GROMACS .gro file of C-alpha atoms in nm:
model
  311
    1MET     CA    1  16.302  22.749  21.669
    2THR     CA    2  16.253  22.545  21.291
    3THR     CA    3  15.955  22.745  21.083
    4ILE     CA    4  15.800  22.419  21.134
    5THR     CA    5  15.805  22.412  21.474
    6LYS     CA    6  15.681  22.780  21.518
    7ILE     CA    7  15.362  22.686  21.293
    8PHE     CA    8  15.268  22.383  21.525
    9CYS     CA    9  15.309  22.531  21.848
   10THR     CA   10  15.072  22.823  21.665
   11ALA     CA   11  14.812  22.582  21.556
   12VAL     CA   12  14.867  22.440  21.913
   13LEU     CA   13  14.823  22.767  22.057
   14GLY     CA   14  14.561  22.867  21.875
   15LEU     CA   15  14.367  22.549  21.930
   16SER     CA   16  14.419  22.553  22.325
   17LEU     CA   17  14.325  22.933  22.419
   18PRO     CA   18  13.984  22.831  22.306
   19MET     CA   19  13.922  22.535  22.496
   20LEU     CA   20  14.101  22.713  22.818
   21ALA     CA   21  13.820  22.975  22.785
   22GLN     CA   22  13.596  22.702  22.744
   23ALA     CA   23  13.702  22.573  23.053
   24GLN     CA   24  13.716  22.885  23.204
   25SER     CA   25  13.344  22.921  23.148
   26THR     CA   26  13.171  22.685  23.172
   27PRO     CA   27  12.876  22.723  23.429
   28ILE     CA   28  12.909  22.537  23.774
   29ARG     CA   29  12.617  22.327  23.775
   30MET     CA   30  12.378  22.308  24.128
   31VAL     CA   31  12.112  22.119  24.190
   32VAL     CA   32  11.795  22.260  24.354
   33PRO     CA   33  11.555  22.063  24.512
   34PRO     CA   34  11.259  22.241  24.578
   35TRP     CA   35  11.251  22.302  24.869
   36PRO     CA   36  11.251  22.725  25.041
   37GLY     CA   37  11.541  22.671  25.235
   38VAL     CA   38  11.780  22.491  24.944
   39THR     CA   39  11.638  22.742  24.692
   40VAL     CA   40  11.766  23.059  24.896
   41LYS     CA   41  12.063  22.912  25.005
   42THR     CA   42  12.150  22.821  24.640
   43GLU     CA   43  12.078  23.145  24.490
   44ILE     CA   44  12.337  23.316  24.786
   45LEU     CA   45  12.639  23.089  24.655
   46ALA     CA   46  12.550  23.141  24.336
   47GLN     CA   47  12.557  23.573  24.396
   48LEU     CA   48  12.897  23.516  24.592
   49LEU     CA   49  13.039  23.339  24.284
   50ASP     CA   50  12.916  23.585  24.012
   51THR     CA   51  13.059  23.863  24.269
   52LEU     CA   52  13.373  23.630  24.254
   53GLY     CA   53  13.375  23.622  23.882
   54TYR     CA   54  13.231  23.263  23.817
   55ASP     CA   55  12.948  23.125  23.618
   56SER     CA   56  12.680  22.918  23.772
   57GLN     CA   57  12.358  22.719  23.667
   58GLN     CA   58  12.092  22.614  23.893
   59ILE     CA   59  11.913  22.283  23.798
   60GLU     CA   60  11.601  22.225  23.982
   61MET     CA   61  11.539  21.891  24.059
   62GLY     CA   62  11.486  21.608  24.350
   63ALA     CA   63  11.764  21.507  24.566
   64THR     CA   64  11.752  21.129  24.450
   65VAL     CA   65  11.825  21.227  24.077
   66GLY     CA   66  12.104  21.494  24.183
   67TYR     CA   67  12.279  21.218  24.347
   68LYS     CA   68  12.238  21.004  23.970
   69THR     CA   69  12.297  21.312  23.784
   70MET     CA   70  12.643  21.370  24.030
   71GLU     CA   71  12.715  20.976  23.929
   72THR     CA   72  12.681  21.062  23.525
   73GLY     CA   73  12.884  21.396  23.543
   74ASP     CA   74  12.581  21.620  23.477
   75SER     CA   75  12.610  21.816  23.813
   76ASP     CA   76  12.857  21.956  24.023
   77ILE     CA   77  12.757  22.089  24.337
   78MET     CA   78  12.421  22.031  24.606
   79LEU     CA   79  12.333  22.177  24.926
   80ALA     CA   80  12.076  21.989  25.016
   81GLY     CA   81  12.204  21.617  25.134
   82TRP     CA   82  12.014  21.586  25.410
   83MET     CA   83  12.125  21.309  25.626
   84PRO     CA   84  12.040  21.040  25.797
   85ALA     CA   85  11.685  21.130  25.513
   86GLN     CA   86  11.904  21.060  25.191
   87LYS     CA   87  12.158  20.731  25.337
   88GLU     CA   88  12.045  20.486  25.016
   89SER     CA   89  12.135  20.746  24.798
   90TYR     CA   90  12.426  20.906  25.003
   91ASP     CA   91  12.552  20.533  25.022
   92ALA     CA   92  12.523  20.442  24.646
   93ALA     CA   93  12.686  20.762  24.518
   94MET     CA   94  12.964  20.690  24.776
   95GLU     CA   95  13.018  20.340  24.668
   96ALA     CA   96  13.068  20.456  24.319
   97GLY     CA   97  13.338  20.677  24.390
   98ALA     CA   98  13.106  20.956  24.289
   99ILE     CA   99  13.108  21.226  24.585
  100VAL     CA  100  13.246  21.403  24.840
  101ASP     CA  101  13.100  21.502  25.126
  102VAL     CA  102  13.244  21.859  25.198
  103ALA     CA  103  12.999  22.007  25.524
  104ASN     CA  104  12.728  21.978  25.715
  105ASN     CA  105  12.582  22.311  25.605
  106VAL     CA  106  12.358  22.395  25.840
  107SER     CA  107  12.389  22.378  26.252
  108GLY     CA  108  12.090  22.253  26.397
  109ALA     CA  109  11.829  22.145  26.175
  110ARG     CA  110  11.583  21.967  26.387
  111MET     CA  111  11.241  21.738  26.391
  112GLY     CA  112  10.990  21.607  26.620
  113PHE     CA  113  10.716  21.727  26.897
  114ALA     CA  114  10.681  22.117  26.871
  115VAL     CA  115  10.502  22.359  27.054
  116PRO     CA  116  10.434  22.733  27.059
  117GLY     CA  117  10.658  22.892  27.265
  118TYR     CA  118  10.415  23.044  27.532
  119VAL     CA  119  10.315  22.694  27.567
  120TYR     CA  120  10.752  22.602  27.592
  121ASP     CA  121  10.765  22.849  27.838
  122ALA     CA  122  10.446  22.756  28.089
  123GLY     CA  123  10.687  22.400  28.127
  124VAL     CA  124  10.628  22.204  27.826
  125THR     CA  125  11.000  22.111  27.709
  126SER     CA  126  10.993  21.721  27.670
  127ALA     CA  127  10.726  21.499  27.513
  128GLU     CA  128  10.729  21.312  27.801
  129GLN     CA  129  10.513  21.616  27.936
  130LEU     CA  130  10.247  21.525  27.687
  131ASP     CA  131  10.016  21.291  27.841
  132LEU     CA  132  10.063  21.453  28.209
  133PRO     CA  133   9.682  21.550  28.316
  134GLU     CA  134   9.700  21.872  28.338
  135ASN     CA  135   9.860  21.897  28.020
  136ARG     CA  136   9.659  21.678  27.794
  137ALA     CA  137   9.333  21.836  27.889
  138ARG     CA  138   9.508  22.177  27.765
  139PHE     CA  139   9.627  22.002  27.409
  140GLY     CA  140   9.254  21.815  27.411
  141ALA     CA  141   9.448  21.453  27.376
  142GLU     CA  142   9.522  21.562  26.989
  143TYR     CA  143   9.830  21.586  26.783
  144TYR     CA  144   9.844  21.776  26.445
  145SER     CA  145  10.068  21.568  26.213
  146ILE     CA  146  10.174  21.608  25.798
  147GLU     CA  147  10.022  21.439  25.542
  148SER     CA  148   9.955  21.054  25.576
  149GLY     CA  149  10.197  20.811  25.468
  150ALA     CA  150  10.484  21.079  25.504
  151GLN     CA  151  10.794  20.919  25.725
  152ALA     CA  152  10.718  21.151  25.965
  153SER     CA  153  10.334  21.087  26.018
  154ILE     CA  154  10.434  20.685  26.004
  155MET     CA  155  10.692  20.788  26.353
  156VAL     CA  156  10.455  20.908  26.554
  157HIS     CA  157  10.140  20.672  26.428
  158GLU     CA  158  10.390  20.406  26.540
  159ALA     CA  159  10.521  20.573  26.886
  160ALA     CA  160  10.116  20.623  26.956
  161ASP     CA  161  10.111  20.230  26.881
  162ALA     CA  162  10.303  20.166  27.101
  163ASP     CA  163  10.190  20.392  27.373
  164THR     CA  164  10.547  20.564  27.363
  165TYR     CA  165  10.478  20.890  27.612
  166GLY     CA  166  10.120  20.781  27.684
  167LEU     CA  167   9.990  20.918  27.286
  168LYS     CA  168   9.814  20.557  27.255
  169ASP     CA  169   9.451  20.742  27.284
  170TRP     CA  170   9.545  21.050  27.195
  171GLU     CA  171   9.397  21.162  26.831
  172ILE     CA  172   9.684  21.198  26.561
  173LEU     CA  173   9.515  21.425  26.300
  174ASP     CA  174   9.712  21.374  25.959
  175SER     CA  175   9.694  21.682  25.727
  176SER     CA  176   9.883  21.841  25.449
  177THR     CA  177  10.202  22.084  25.488
  178PRO     CA  178   9.982  22.392  25.504
  179GLY     CA  179   9.667  22.259  25.654
  180MET     CA  180   9.861  22.196  25.981
  181LEU     CA  181   9.967  22.492  25.977
  182SER     CA  182   9.634  22.630  25.954
  183GLU     CA  183   9.570  22.465  26.237
  184VAL     CA  184   9.883  22.555  26.440
  185ASP     CA  185   9.826  22.926  26.284
  186ALA     CA  186   9.492  22.947  26.475
  187ALA     CA  187   9.573  22.815  26.765
  188TYR     CA  188   9.849  23.089  26.825
  189ASN     CA  189   9.656  23.361  26.714
  190ASP     CA  190   9.439  23.285  27.014
  191LYS     CA  191   9.723  23.151  27.232
  192GLN     CA  192   9.547  22.783  27.228
  193TRP     CA  193   9.779  22.473  27.360
  194ILE     CA  194   9.872  22.296  27.009
  195ALA     CA  195  10.149  22.008  26.925
  196PHE     CA  196  10.267  21.945  26.649
  197TYR     CA  197  10.526  21.768  26.380
  198GLY     CA  198  10.754  22.088  26.371
  199TRP     CA  199  11.103  22.113  26.178
  200THR     CA  200  11.386  22.377  26.148
  201PRO     CA  201  11.472  22.564  25.938
  202HIS     CA  202  11.161  22.655  25.815
  203TRP     CA  203  10.941  22.954  25.846
  204MET     CA  204  10.724  22.818  26.186
  205ALA     CA  205  11.052  22.862  26.380
  206ILE     CA  206  11.030  23.219  26.337
  207LYS     CA  207  10.681  23.258  26.357
  208TYR     CA  208  10.528  23.041  26.608
  209ASP     CA  209  10.842  23.082  26.866
  210MET     CA  210  10.860  22.733  26.792
  211HIS     CA  211  11.029  22.493  27.062
  212ILE     CA  212  11.070  22.124  26.916
  213LEU     CA  213  11.068  21.926  27.260
  214ASP     CA  214  11.275  21.681  27.385
  215ASP     CA  215  11.233  21.329  27.275
  216PRO     CA  216  11.421  21.081  27.521
  217GLU     CA  217  11.266  20.753  27.321
  218GLU     CA  218  11.409  20.943  26.971
  219VAL     CA  219  11.050  20.903  26.850
  220TYR     CA  220  11.167  21.105  26.495
  221GLY     CA  221  11.517  20.941  26.487
  222GLU     CA  222  11.834  20.936  26.653
  223ASN     CA  223  11.953  21.218  26.833
  224GLN     CA  224  11.619  21.324  26.900
  225GLY     CA  225  11.520  21.450  26.566
  226ARG     CA  226  11.888  21.621  26.521
  227SER     CA  227  11.983  21.592  26.125
  228GLU     CA  228  12.228  21.718  25.889
  229VAL     CA  229  12.247  21.942  25.579
  230ARG     CA  230  12.554  21.797  25.382
  231THR     CA  231  12.709  21.985  25.087
  232ILE     CA  232  12.787  21.751  24.831
  233VAL     CA  233  13.063  21.792  24.551
  234ARG     CA  234  13.097  21.588  24.208
  235THR     CA  235  13.432  21.421  24.308
  236GLY     CA  236  13.566  21.520  23.946
  237TYR     CA  237  13.454  21.865  24.060
  238ALA     CA  238  13.600  21.843  24.382
  239GLU     CA  239  13.922  21.736  24.309
  240GLU     CA  240  13.983  22.012  24.009
  241ASN     CA  241  13.853  22.309  24.202
  242SER     CA  242  14.069  22.408  24.529
  243ASN     CA  243  13.948  22.738  24.566
  244ILE     CA  244  13.556  22.671  24.523
  245MET     CA  245  13.617  22.400  24.784
  246GLN     CA  246  13.796  22.649  25.008
  247LEU     CA  247  13.423  22.852  24.995
  248LEU     CA  248  13.223  22.539  25.011
  249GLU     CA  249  13.394  22.394  25.377
  250GLN     CA  250  13.300  22.747  25.523
  251PHE     CA  251  12.980  22.831  25.357
  252THR     CA  252  12.782  22.723  25.664
  253LEU     CA  253  12.452  22.817  25.825
  254THR     CA  254  12.248  22.788  26.108
  255ALA     CA  255  11.883  22.651  26.089
  256ASP     CA  256  11.823  22.997  26.252
  257GLU     CA  257  11.938  23.193  25.970
  258GLN     CA  258  11.822  22.981  25.686
  259SER     CA  259  11.465  23.028  25.899
  260GLN     CA  260  11.489  23.356  25.863
  261PHE     CA  261  11.549  23.384  25.457
  262ILE     CA  262  11.261  23.077  25.447
  263SER     CA  263  11.021  23.327  25.602
  264ALA     CA  264  11.131  23.630  25.408
  265TYR     CA  265  11.076  23.421  25.057
  266SER     CA  266  10.775  23.124  25.134
  267LEU     CA  267  10.605  23.340  25.396
  268GLU     CA  268  10.710  23.749  25.267
  269GLU     CA  269  10.684  23.554  24.922
  270ARG     CA  270  10.951  23.762  24.808
  271PRO     CA  271  11.177  23.687  24.522
  272LYS     CA  272  11.469  23.480  24.569
  273THR     CA  273  11.700  23.716  24.390
  274ASP     CA  274  11.595  23.993  24.644
  275VAL     CA  275  11.641  23.748  24.973
  276ALA     CA  276  11.977  23.647  24.878
  277HIS     CA  277  12.155  23.988  24.785
  278ASP     CA  278  11.984  24.115  25.076
  279TRP     CA  279  12.101  23.852  25.316
  280LEU     CA  280  12.457  23.871  25.122
  281ALA     CA  281  12.445  24.295  25.197
  282ASP     CA  282  12.326  24.270  25.566
  283HIS     CA  283  12.559  23.987  25.692
  284PRO     CA  284  12.908  24.115  25.578
  285LYS     CA  285  13.090  23.931  25.935
  286ARG     CA  286  12.930  23.625  25.840
  287VAL     CA  287  13.047  23.632  25.444
  288ALA     CA  288  13.378  23.756  25.535
  289GLU     CA  289  13.385  23.338  25.682
  290PHE     CA  290  13.281  23.208  25.405
  291LEU     CA  291  13.570  23.416  25.206
  292LYS     CA  292  13.921  23.332  25.434
  293GLY     CA  293  14.142  23.220  25.255
  294VAL     CA  294  13.925  23.228  24.885
  295THR     CA  295  14.021  23.460  24.598
  296THR     CA  296  13.836  23.519  24.296
  297ARG     CA  297  13.831  23.336  23.955
  298ASP     CA  298  14.139  23.550  23.881
  299GLY     CA  299  14.333  23.521  24.214
  300GLU     CA  300  14.244  23.862  24.356
  301SER     CA  301  14.113  23.930  24.695
  302ALA     CA  302  13.774  23.769  24.694
  303GLN     CA  303  13.675  23.981  25.018
  304GLN     CA  304  13.744  24.299  24.833
  305ALA     CA  305  13.531  24.184  24.527
  306TYR     CA  306  13.221  24.120  24.792
  307GLU     CA  307  13.289  24.488  24.939
  308ALA     CA  308  13.255  24.652  24.565
  309SER     CA  309  12.933  24.443  24.498
  310PHE     CA  310  12.734  24.484  24.849
  311ARG     CA  311  12.878  24.760  25.046
   0.00000   0.00000   0.00000
């Protein structure tokens, strides 16, 4: 090797090493819409990534804006692709080739007509039974919904106008979500019958032993109000980070699991960092499923890194 060649190689190496170090330390940018379940779920992922040697950054913004930032290359991951509610934004980003749909990260997500557990146990399991004479009187022909103008309230008002399930002469009571839940809370404490708009994952599913009724007319959408929450990744990031993609494909939760940590965060008002840490420490078998075939950033055992941090 000539002296000139040595000088050239040294210069290139001197430039490339800082660039490589910068690339390795670039944080994974995660979009976090202001929803309790996504807030804690993203924090769980962030702590797991930190254990594996990856830096991450949580960017709070709405999901619609989140899709746009993936198109512009300003974010990398979002655990909040709620479908079919976000179909318009999702389809636009897909058509632009900006995103990769990795997986449904919450199984069992659903919305619809809901009742507390003691009403369900009494035999009310379908919205078709709401207006039966013996049930109508106990409900007071009242149905509690959320904010007027919200899509869920529009759906039930349209159903009442069409006399679906005999709701035409029921009083549909629109309120804020906290207002609706205060009514549910009061009824639950007195074991009174109440029908309301419910969804899971949410702490209401835990606190009120909530059951979502069968909805054969699909008032709350296709597949009786069932939804998916997709893990969305920026296309370029997905192509360059196979190890992270392996983790994301396996990072899936049930609606019940997410409802539990939503309850700890929103109802008990515990810090998201504590809720996430405790969940990771308390669920080693679930975490092992997430980490199957995954390594640390340095290529070491992800499972051993987790056990060293949380066991």
